[in-house]
């Protein structure tokens, strides 16, 4: 955020945000005056200037100030102190993961549980996947005179099956030859590339038959559907930690956060953004594209190995989030997960940047 503030206003804004994060109560000028060693009148003037700049607001005339989304953004980018996890915390987390280092399925659950406890809010984790699917091979198996079973294997190990109509005169030997040709044409290709093959006859080769086009189109569709649904696999933990926050004292807010975490669809749109980005991503309140998330902040980081296999770890909480602690927690857990992935795949890990 390109906004020039003098040193005193930066100090006042930082103090307001830190106190509001700690107390969940609008901050009065007299409270800050004592902690900053200046007069209440001076603090009131600086608060008024910060409100004019859109960084603070108040609920009614006599109330104290609280941060706006823009205020939180300025704090995260310019004012907050780093809050690295203690050496003892790091060792404890590493020990927990070391005990299950060979059990990938348990990493996800442990990462969410550890992150929720460390950041004291809800945590979300997606499993490491190849988010752009790659073709490995197909098999075509005759079921009866009119049906063929298409078995599609993707590069990261997923297997998809579906039945296709076939010419009654097609033999299993012919089906195997067709599968072999398609395997050559689609080798290591993405869904988008395979869809192009279906509509562009290969040069200097025998034209594709109608059945071959049907198979290739079916493969492209299956891969696209796989990519669309892979983000639904979002594991979460820390609901109780989140509900301890005063923002969730009302039943309607509890239902709202349950819908966000249990439904998963509201968070799905954030996963591709995190996978395509380096470092820790912080999305605050009104910066979300979905209205249901406007009262929340989300902190996400990609983890995995350089290449196609990656996942996302992060936290969801109220806008009044302990940003330094939460960002450090997400960054550290992402680093631990990347180390585990690097050991498993023997490849260069993704380094969560600052």
CSV table of C-alpha atoms in Angstrom, one decimal:
chain,number,residue,atom,x,y,z
A,1,UNK,CA,0.0,0.0,0.0
A,2,UNK,CA,1.5,3.3,-1.1
A,3,UNK,CA,0.6,5.6,1.7
A,4,UNK,CA,3.0,8.0,3.4
A,5,UNK,CA,2.7,8.3,7.2
A,6,UNK,CA,5.0,10.2,9.5
A,7,UNK,CA,6.6,8.2,12.3
A,8,UNK,CA,4.1,9.3,15.0
A,9,UNK,CA,1.1,8.2,13.0
A,10,UNK,CA,2.8,4.9,12.2
A,11,UNK,CA,3.3,4.4,15.9
A,12,UNK,CA,-0.3,5.3,16.7
A,13,UNK,CA,-1.7,3.0,14.0
A,14,UNK,CA,0.5,0.1,15.1
A,15,UNK,CA,-0.5,0.6,18.7
A,16,UNK,CA,-4.3,0.8,17.9
A,17,UNK,CA,-4.1,-2.4,15.8
A,18,UNK,CA,-2.0,-4.3,18.4
A,19,UNK,CA,-4.4,-3.3,21.2
A,20,UNK,CA,-7.5,-4.1,19.2
A,21,UNK,CA,-6.1,-7.5,18.3
A,22,UNK,CA,-5.4,-8.2,21.9
A,23,UNK,CA,-8.7,-6.9,23.4
A,24,UNK,CA,-11.3,-7.0,20.6
A,25,UNK,CA,-12.4,-3.6,22.1
A,26,UNK,CA,-12.3,-0.3,20.2
A,27,UNK,CA,-9.3,1.7,21.4
A,28,UNK,CA,-9.7,5.0,23.2
A,29,UNK,CA,-7.2,7.8,22.9
A,30,UNK,CA,-6.5,8.0,26.6
A,31,UNK,CA,-5.4,4.3,26.7
A,32,UNK,CA,-2.9,5.0,23.9
A,33,UNK,CA,-1.7,8.2,25.4
A,34,UNK,CA,-0.4,6.5,28.5
A,35,UNK,CA,1.4,3.7,26.5
A,36,UNK,CA,2.9,6.1,23.9
A,37,UNK,CA,3.9,8.8,26.4
A,38,UNK,CA,2.0,11.7,24.6
A,39,UNK,CA,-1.1,13.7,25.4
A,40,UNK,CA,-4.7,12.4,24.7
A,41,UNK,CA,-5.2,15.4,22.5
A,42,UNK,CA,-2.2,14.5,20.4
A,43,UNK,CA,-3.5,10.9,20.0
A,44,UNK,CA,-7.0,12.1,19.1
A,45,UNK,CA,-5.6,14.3,16.4
A,46,UNK,CA,-3.5,11.5,15.0
A,47,UNK,CA,-6.4,9.1,15.1
A,48,UNK,CA,-8.6,11.6,13.3
A,49,UNK,CA,-5.9,11.9,10.6
A,50,UNK,CA,-5.6,8.1,10.3
A,51,UNK,CA,-9.4,7.9,10.0
A,52,UNK,CA,-9.4,10.5,7.2
A,53,UNK,CA,-6.8,8.3,5.5
A,54,UNK,CA,-9.2,5.3,5.7
A,55,UNK,CA,-7.0,3.3,8.1
A,56,UNK,CA,-9.2,3.6,11.2
A,57,UNK,CA,-12.9,3.9,11.8
A,58,UNK,CA,-15.3,4.1,14.7
A,59,UNK,CA,-18.8,2.6,15.4
A,60,UNK,CA,-20.3,5.8,16.8
A,61,UNK,CA,-19.2,9.3,17.8
A,62,UNK,CA,-18.1,8.6,21.3
A,63,UNK,CA,-16.5,5.2,20.6
A,64,UNK,CA,-12.8,4.3,20.3
A,65,UNK,CA,-11.2,3.5,17.0
A,66,UNK,CA,-10.7,0.2,15.3
A,67,UNK,CA,-8.8,-0.8,12.2
A,68,UNK,CA,-10.3,-0.9,8.7
A,69,UNK,CA,-9.2,-3.5,6.1
A,70,UNK,CA,-6.9,-0.9,4.7
A,71,UNK,CA,-5.4,-0.4,8.2
A,72,UNK,CA,-4.8,-4.1,8.6
A,73,UNK,CA,-3.2,-4.2,5.2
A,74,UNK,CA,-0.8,-1.3,6.0
A,75,UNK,CA,0.0,-3.0,9.3
A,76,UNK,CA,0.9,-6.3,7.6
A,77,UNK,CA,3.0,-4.7,4.9
A,78,UNK,CA,4.7,-2.0,6.8
A,79,UNK,CA,4.4,-2.1,10.6
A,80,UNK,CA,4.1,-5.6,12.2
A,81,UNK,CA,7.1,-7.2,14.0
A,82,UNK,CA,8.2,-10.6,13.0
A,83,UNK,CA,7.1,-13.3,15.4
A,84,UNK,CA,9.1,-16.4,14.6
A,85,UNK,CA,8.1,-19.6,16.5
A,86,UNK,CA,10.4,-20.3,19.4
A,87,UNK,CA,13.1,-22.9,19.1
A,88,UNK,CA,11.2,-25.2,21.5
A,89,UNK,CA,8.0,-24.9,19.4
A,90,UNK,CA,9.9,-25.7,16.3
A,91,UNK,CA,11.5,-28.8,17.8
A,92,UNK,CA,8.2,-30.0,19.1
A,93,UNK,CA,6.6,-29.7,15.7
A,94,UNK,CA,9.5,-31.3,13.9
A,95,UNK,CA,9.4,-34.2,16.4
A,96,UNK,CA,5.6,-34.8,15.7
A,97,UNK,CA,6.2,-34.9,12.0
A,98,UNK,CA,9.3,-37.1,12.3
A,99,UNK,CA,7.2,-39.8,14.0
A,100,UNK,CA,5.0,-40.1,10.9
A,101,UNK,CA,7.5,-39.0,8.3
A,102,UNK,CA,6.7,-42.1,6.1
A,103,UNK,CA,2.9,-41.8,6.4
A,104,UNK,CA,1.8,-39.2,3.9
A,105,UNK,CA,-1.9,-39.5,4.7
A,106,UNK,CA,-1.3,-38.5,8.2
A,107,UNK,CA,0.7,-35.4,7.3
A,108,UNK,CA,-2.4,-33.5,6.3
A,109,UNK,CA,-4.3,-34.1,9.5
A,110,UNK,CA,-1.2,-33.4,11.7
A,111,UNK,CA,-0.4,-30.2,9.8
A,112,UNK,CA,-4.0,-28.9,10.3
A,113,UNK,CA,-4.0,-29.8,14.0
A,114,UNK,CA,-0.6,-28.3,14.7
A,115,UNK,CA,-1.3,-25.2,12.7
A,116,UNK,CA,-4.6,-24.6,14.5
A,117,UNK,CA,-3.0,-25.0,17.9
A,118,UNK,CA,0.0,-22.8,17.0
A,119,UNK,CA,-2.0,-19.9,15.4
A,120,UNK,CA,-5.0,-20.4,17.7
A,121,UNK,CA,-7.5,-20.3,14.9
A,122,UNK,CA,-9.0,-22.5,12.2
A,123,UNK,CA,-6.5,-24.2,9.9
A,124,UNK,CA,-6.9,-25.6,6.4
A,125,UNK,CA,-4.7,-28.0,4.4
A,126,UNK,CA,-5.0,-29.5,1.0
A,127,UNK,CA,-3.1,-32.7,0.1
A,128,UNK,CA,-0.1,-32.6,-2.3
A,129,UNK,CA,-1.4,-33.2,-5.8
A,130,UNK,CA,-0.5,-32.6,-9.4
A,131,UNK,CA,-2.9,-29.7,-9.9
A,132,UNK,CA,-2.4,-29.8,-13.7
A,133,UNK,CA,-3.2,-33.4,-14.5
A,134,UNK,CA,-0.9,-35.2,-17.0
A,135,UNK,CA,-1.8,-38.1,-19.2
A,136,UNK,CA,0.0,-41.4,-18.5
A,137,UNK,CA,-1.8,-44.0,-20.5
A,138,UNK,CA,-5.2,-45.5,-21.3
A,139,UNK,CA,-6.6,-49.0,-21.9
A,140,UNK,CA,-9.7,-49.9,-23.9
A,141,UNK,CA,-11.4,-53.1,-22.8
A,142,UNK,CA,-14.3,-54.7,-24.7
A,143,UNK,CA,-17.3,-55.3,-22.3
A,144,UNK,CA,-19.8,-56.5,-24.9
A,145,UNK,CA,-20.7,-55.9,-28.5
A,146,UNK,CA,-21.8,-52.3,-27.9
A,147,UNK,CA,-19.7,-51.1,-24.9
A,148,UNK,CA,-16.0,-50.4,-24.2
A,149,UNK,CA,-14.5,-49.6,-20.9
A,150,UNK,CA,-12.0,-46.7,-21.0
A,151,UNK,CA,-9.4,-46.9,-18.2
A,152,UNK,CA,-7.4,-43.6,-17.9
A,153,UNK,CA,-4.3,-43.4,-15.7
A,154,UNK,CA,-3.0,-40.0,-14.8
A,155,UNK,CA,0.7,-39.3,-14.2
A,156,UNK,CA,0.2,-38.7,-10.4
A,157,UNK,CA,-1.5,-42.1,-10.1
A,158,UNK,CA,-5.2,-41.3,-10.3
A,159,UNK,CA,-7.3,-43.8,-12.3
A,160,UNK,CA,-10.6,-42.9,-14.0
A,161,UNK,CA,-13.0,-45.3,-15.7
A,162,UNK,CA,-16.0,-44.8,-18.0
A,163,UNK,CA,-17.9,-46.7,-20.6
A,164,UNK,CA,-18.1,-45.7,-24.2
A,165,UNK,CA,-20.3,-46.9,-27.1
A,166,UNK,CA,-18.5,-48.8,-29.8
A,167,UNK,CA,-19.0,-50.3,-33.2
A,168,UNK,CA,-20.3,-53.9,-32.7
A,169,UNK,CA,-17.6,-55.2,-35.1
A,170,UNK,CA,-14.7,-53.8,-33.1
A,171,UNK,CA,-12.4,-56.5,-31.7
A,172,UNK,CA,-10.3,-56.4,-28.6
A,173,UNK,CA,-7.2,-56.5,-30.8
A,174,UNK,CA,-8.4,-53.3,-32.6
A,175,UNK,CA,-9.1,-51.6,-29.3
A,176,UNK,CA,-5.6,-52.3,-28.1
A,177,UNK,CA,-4.1,-50.9,-31.3
A,178,UNK,CA,-6.3,-47.7,-30.9
A,179,UNK,CA,-5.2,-47.4,-27.3
A,180,UNK,CA,-1.6,-47.7,-28.3
A,181,UNK,CA,-1.9,-45.0,-30.9
A,182,UNK,CA,-3.7,-42.6,-28.4
A,183,UNK,CA,-1.0,-43.3,-25.8
A,184,UNK,CA,1.6,-42.1,-28.3
A,185,UNK,CA,-0.4,-39.0,-29.3
A,186,UNK,CA,-1.2,-38.0,-25.8
A,187,UNK,CA,2.1,-38.9,-24.0
A,188,UNK,CA,2.6,-36.6,-20.9
A,189,UNK,CA,0.0,-34.1,-22.3
A,190,UNK,CA,-2.2,-31.8,-20.3
A,191,UNK,CA,-6.0,-31.8,-20.6
A,192,UNK,CA,-5.8,-28.6,-22.8
A,193,UNK,CA,-3.3,-30.1,-25.1
A,194,UNK,CA,-5.3,-33.4,-25.5
A,195,UNK,CA,-8.5,-31.4,-26.3
A,196,UNK,CA,-6.5,-29.7,-29.1
A,197,UNK,CA,-5.4,-33.1,-30.4
A,198,UNK,CA,-9.0,-34.2,-30.8
A,199,UNK,CA,-9.8,-31.3,-33.0
A,200,UNK,CA,-6.6,-31.1,-35.0
A,201,UNK,CA,-5.7,-34.2,-37.0
A,202,UNK,CA,-2.1,-35.2,-36.5
A,203,UNK,CA,0.1,-34.2,-39.4
A,204,UNK,CA,1.6,-36.8,-41.7
A,205,UNK,CA,-0.4,-39.6,-40.0
A,206,UNK,CA,-3.5,-41.6,-40.7
A,207,UNK,CA,-6.6,-39.4,-39.8
A,208,UNK,CA,-8.3,-40.1,-36.5
A,209,UNK,CA,-11.4,-42.2,-36.7
A,210,UNK,CA,-14.7,-41.0,-35.1
A,211,UNK,CA,-14.2,-43.5,-32.3
A,212,UNK,CA,-10.6,-42.3,-31.7
A,213,UNK,CA,-11.9,-38.7,-31.5
A,214,UNK,CA,-14.6,-39.8,-29.0
A,215,UNK,CA,-11.9,-41.5,-26.8
A,216,UNK,CA,-9.6,-38.5,-26.9
A,217,UNK,CA,-12.4,-36.1,-26.1
A,218,UNK,CA,-13.5,-38.3,-23.2
A,219,UNK,CA,-10.0,-38.3,-21.8
A,220,UNK,CA,-9.7,-34.5,-22.0
A,221,UNK,CA,-13.1,-34.1,-20.3
A,222,UNK,CA,-12.1,-36.6,-17.5
A,223,UNK,CA,-8.9,-34.7,-16.9
A,224,UNK,CA,-10.6,-31.4,-16.8
A,225,UNK,CA,-13.2,-32.7,-14.3
A,226,UNK,CA,-10.3,-34.1,-12.2
A,227,UNK,CA,-8.6,-30.6,-12.0
A,228,UNK,CA,-11.9,-28.9,-11.2
A,229,UNK,CA,-12.7,-31.2,-8.3
A,230,UNK,CA,-9.3,-31.7,-6.8
A,231,UNK,CA,-9.6,-28.5,-4.8
A,232,UNK,CA,-12.6,-29.9,-2.9
A,233,UNK,CA,-10.1,-31.9,-0.8
A,234,UNK,CA,-9.7,-29.4,2.0
A,235,UNK,CA,-9.0,-30.7,5.4
A,236,UNK,CA,-9.6,-28.4,8.4
A,237,UNK,CA,-9.1,-28.3,12.1
A,238,UNK,CA,-9.3,-25.7,14.9
A,239,UNK,CA,-13.0,-24.9,14.9
A,240,UNK,CA,-13.0,-24.7,18.7
A,241,UNK,CA,-9.9,-22.4,18.8
A,242,UNK,CA,-11.7,-20.1,16.4
A,243,UNK,CA,-15.0,-20.1,18.3
A,244,UNK,CA,-13.1,-19.0,21.4
A,245,UNK,CA,-12.8,-15.6,19.7
A,246,UNK,CA,-15.4,-13.0,20.8
A,247,UNK,CA,-16.5,-12.4,17.2
A,248,UNK,CA,-18.2,-15.8,17.3
A,249,UNK,CA,-20.4,-15.3,20.4
A,250,UNK,CA,-23.5,-15.2,18.2
A,251,UNK,CA,-25.1,-18.4,16.8
A,252,UNK,CA,-25.4,-16.9,13.3
A,253,UNK,CA,-21.6,-16.4,13.2
A,254,UNK,CA,-21.0,-19.9,14.3
A,255,UNK,CA,-23.3,-21.2,11.6
A,256,UNK,CA,-21.4,-19.0,9.1
A,257,UNK,CA,-18.0,-20.3,9.9
A,258,UNK,CA,-19.2,-23.9,10.0
A,259,UNK,CA,-20.6,-23.4,6.5
A,260,UNK,CA,-17.2,-22.0,5.3
A,261,UNK,CA,-15.2,-24.8,6.8
A,262,UNK,CA,-17.5,-27.8,6.3
A,263,UNK,CA,-18.7,-26.8,2.9
A,264,UNK,CA,-15.3,-26.0,1.5
A,265,UNK,CA,-16.6,-24.4,-1.7
A,266,UNK,CA,-16.0,-20.8,-0.4
A,267,UNK,CA,-12.3,-21.5,0.1
A,268,UNK,CA,-11.9,-23.4,-3.2
A,269,UNK,CA,-11.4,-20.3,-5.2
A,270,UNK,CA,-8.4,-19.3,-3.0
A,271,UNK,CA,-6.4,-22.5,-3.6
A,272,UNK,CA,-5.4,-21.9,-7.2
A,273,UNK,CA,-4.3,-18.4,-6.3
A,274,UNK,CA,-2.1,-19.8,-3.5
A,275,UNK,CA,-0.7,-22.5,-5.7
A,276,UNK,CA,0.3,-20.0,-8.3
A,277,UNK,CA,2.0,-17.6,-5.9
A,278,UNK,CA,5.3,-17.6,-4.0
A,279,UNK,CA,5.5,-17.0,-0.3
A,280,UNK,CA,2.7,-16.4,2.2
A,281,UNK,CA,-0.5,-14.8,0.8
A,282,UNK,CA,-2.7,-12.7,3.1
A,283,UNK,CA,-6.3,-11.9,2.1
A,284,UNK,CA,-8.0,-9.5,4.5
A,285,UNK,CA,-11.8,-8.9,4.8
A,286,UNK,CA,-13.1,-7.0,1.9
A,287,UNK,CA,-10.3,-8.1,-0.4
A,288,UNK,CA,-12.1,-11.4,-0.8
A,289,UNK,CA,-14.2,-11.9,-4.0
A,290,UNK,CA,-16.9,-13.7,-2.1
A,291,UNK,CA,-19.2,-11.8,0.3
A,292,UNK,CA,-19.4,-14.7,2.7
A,293,UNK,CA,-15.7,-14.2,3.5
A,294,UNK,CA,-15.7,-10.4,3.9
A,295,UNK,CA,-15.6,-10.7,7.8
A,296,UNK,CA,-12.6,-13.0,7.7
A,297,UNK,CA,-8.9,-13.0,6.9
A,298,UNK,CA,-7.1,-15.9,5.3
A,299,UNK,CA,-3.4,-16.6,5.3
A,300,UNK,CA,-2.2,-19.3,2.8
A,301,UNK,CA,1.1,-20.7,1.6
A,302,UNK,CA,2.0,-23.3,-1.0
A,303,UNK,CA,4.2,-26.3,0.0
A,304,UNK,CA,5.6,-29.2,-2.0
A,305,UNK,CA,8.4,-29.9,-4.5
A,306,UNK,CA,9.3,-27.7,-7.4
A,307,UNK,CA,7.3,-28.9,-10.4
A,308,UNK,CA,3.7,-30.2,-10.4
A,309,UNK,CA,3.2,-31.7,-6.9
A,310,UNK,CA,2.1,-29.1,-4.4
A,311,UNK,CA,-0.5,-28.4,-1.7
A,312,UNK,CA,-1.6,-25.5,0.4
A,313,UNK,CA,-1.6,-24.8,4.2
A,314,UNK,CA,-3.3,-21.9,5.8
A,315,UNK,CA,-5.4,-20.4,8.5
A,316,UNK,CA,-8.8,-18.7,8.5
A,317,UNK,CA,-9.8,-16.3,11.3
A,318,UNK,CA,-11.5,-13.0,12.1
A,319,UNK,CA,-10.0,-9.8,10.6
A,320,UNK,CA,-8.8,-9.1,14.1
A,321,UNK,CA,-6.2,-11.8,13.7
A,322,UNK,CA,-2.8,-12.0,15.3
A,323,UNK,CA,-1.1,-11.6,11.9
A,324,UNK,CA,2.5,-11.8,13.0
A,325,UNK,CA,2.0,-15.1,14.8
A,326,UNK,CA,-0.3,-16.5,12.2
A,327,UNK,CA,2.0,-15.7,9.2
A,328,UNK,CA,5.0,-17.2,11.0
A,329,UNK,CA,3.0,-20.3,11.8
A,330,UNK,CA,1.8,-20.8,8.2
A,331,UNK,CA,5.3,-20.2,6.8
A,332,UNK,CA,6.9,-22.6,9.2
A,333,UNK,CA,4.4,-25.5,8.7
A,334,UNK,CA,4.7,-25.0,4.9
A,335,UNK,CA,8.5,-25.3,5.3
A,336,UNK,CA,8.2,-28.5,7.3
A,337,UNK,CA,5.7,-30.0,4.8
A,338,UNK,CA,8.0,-29.1,1.9
A,339,UNK,CA,10.9,-30.8,3.7
A,340,UNK,CA,8.9,-34.0,4.0
A,341,UNK,CA,7.9,-33.8,0.3
A,342,UNK,CA,11.5,-33.2,-0.7
A,343,UNK,CA,12.6,-36.3,1.2
A,344,UNK,CA,9.7,-38.4,-0.3
A,345,UNK,CA,10.2,-37.3,-3.9
A,346,UNK,CA,13.9,-36.7,-3.8
A,347,UNK,CA,13.4,-33.4,-5.5
A,348,UNK,CA,14.1,-29.7,-4.7
A,349,UNK,CA,11.5,-28.5,-2.3
A,350,UNK,CA,9.4,-25.3,-2.5
A,351,UNK,CA,10.9,-22.7,-0.2
A,352,UNK,CA,8.2,-20.5,1.5
A,353,UNK,CA,9.6,-17.0,0.8
A,354,UNK,CA,9.4,-14.0,3.1
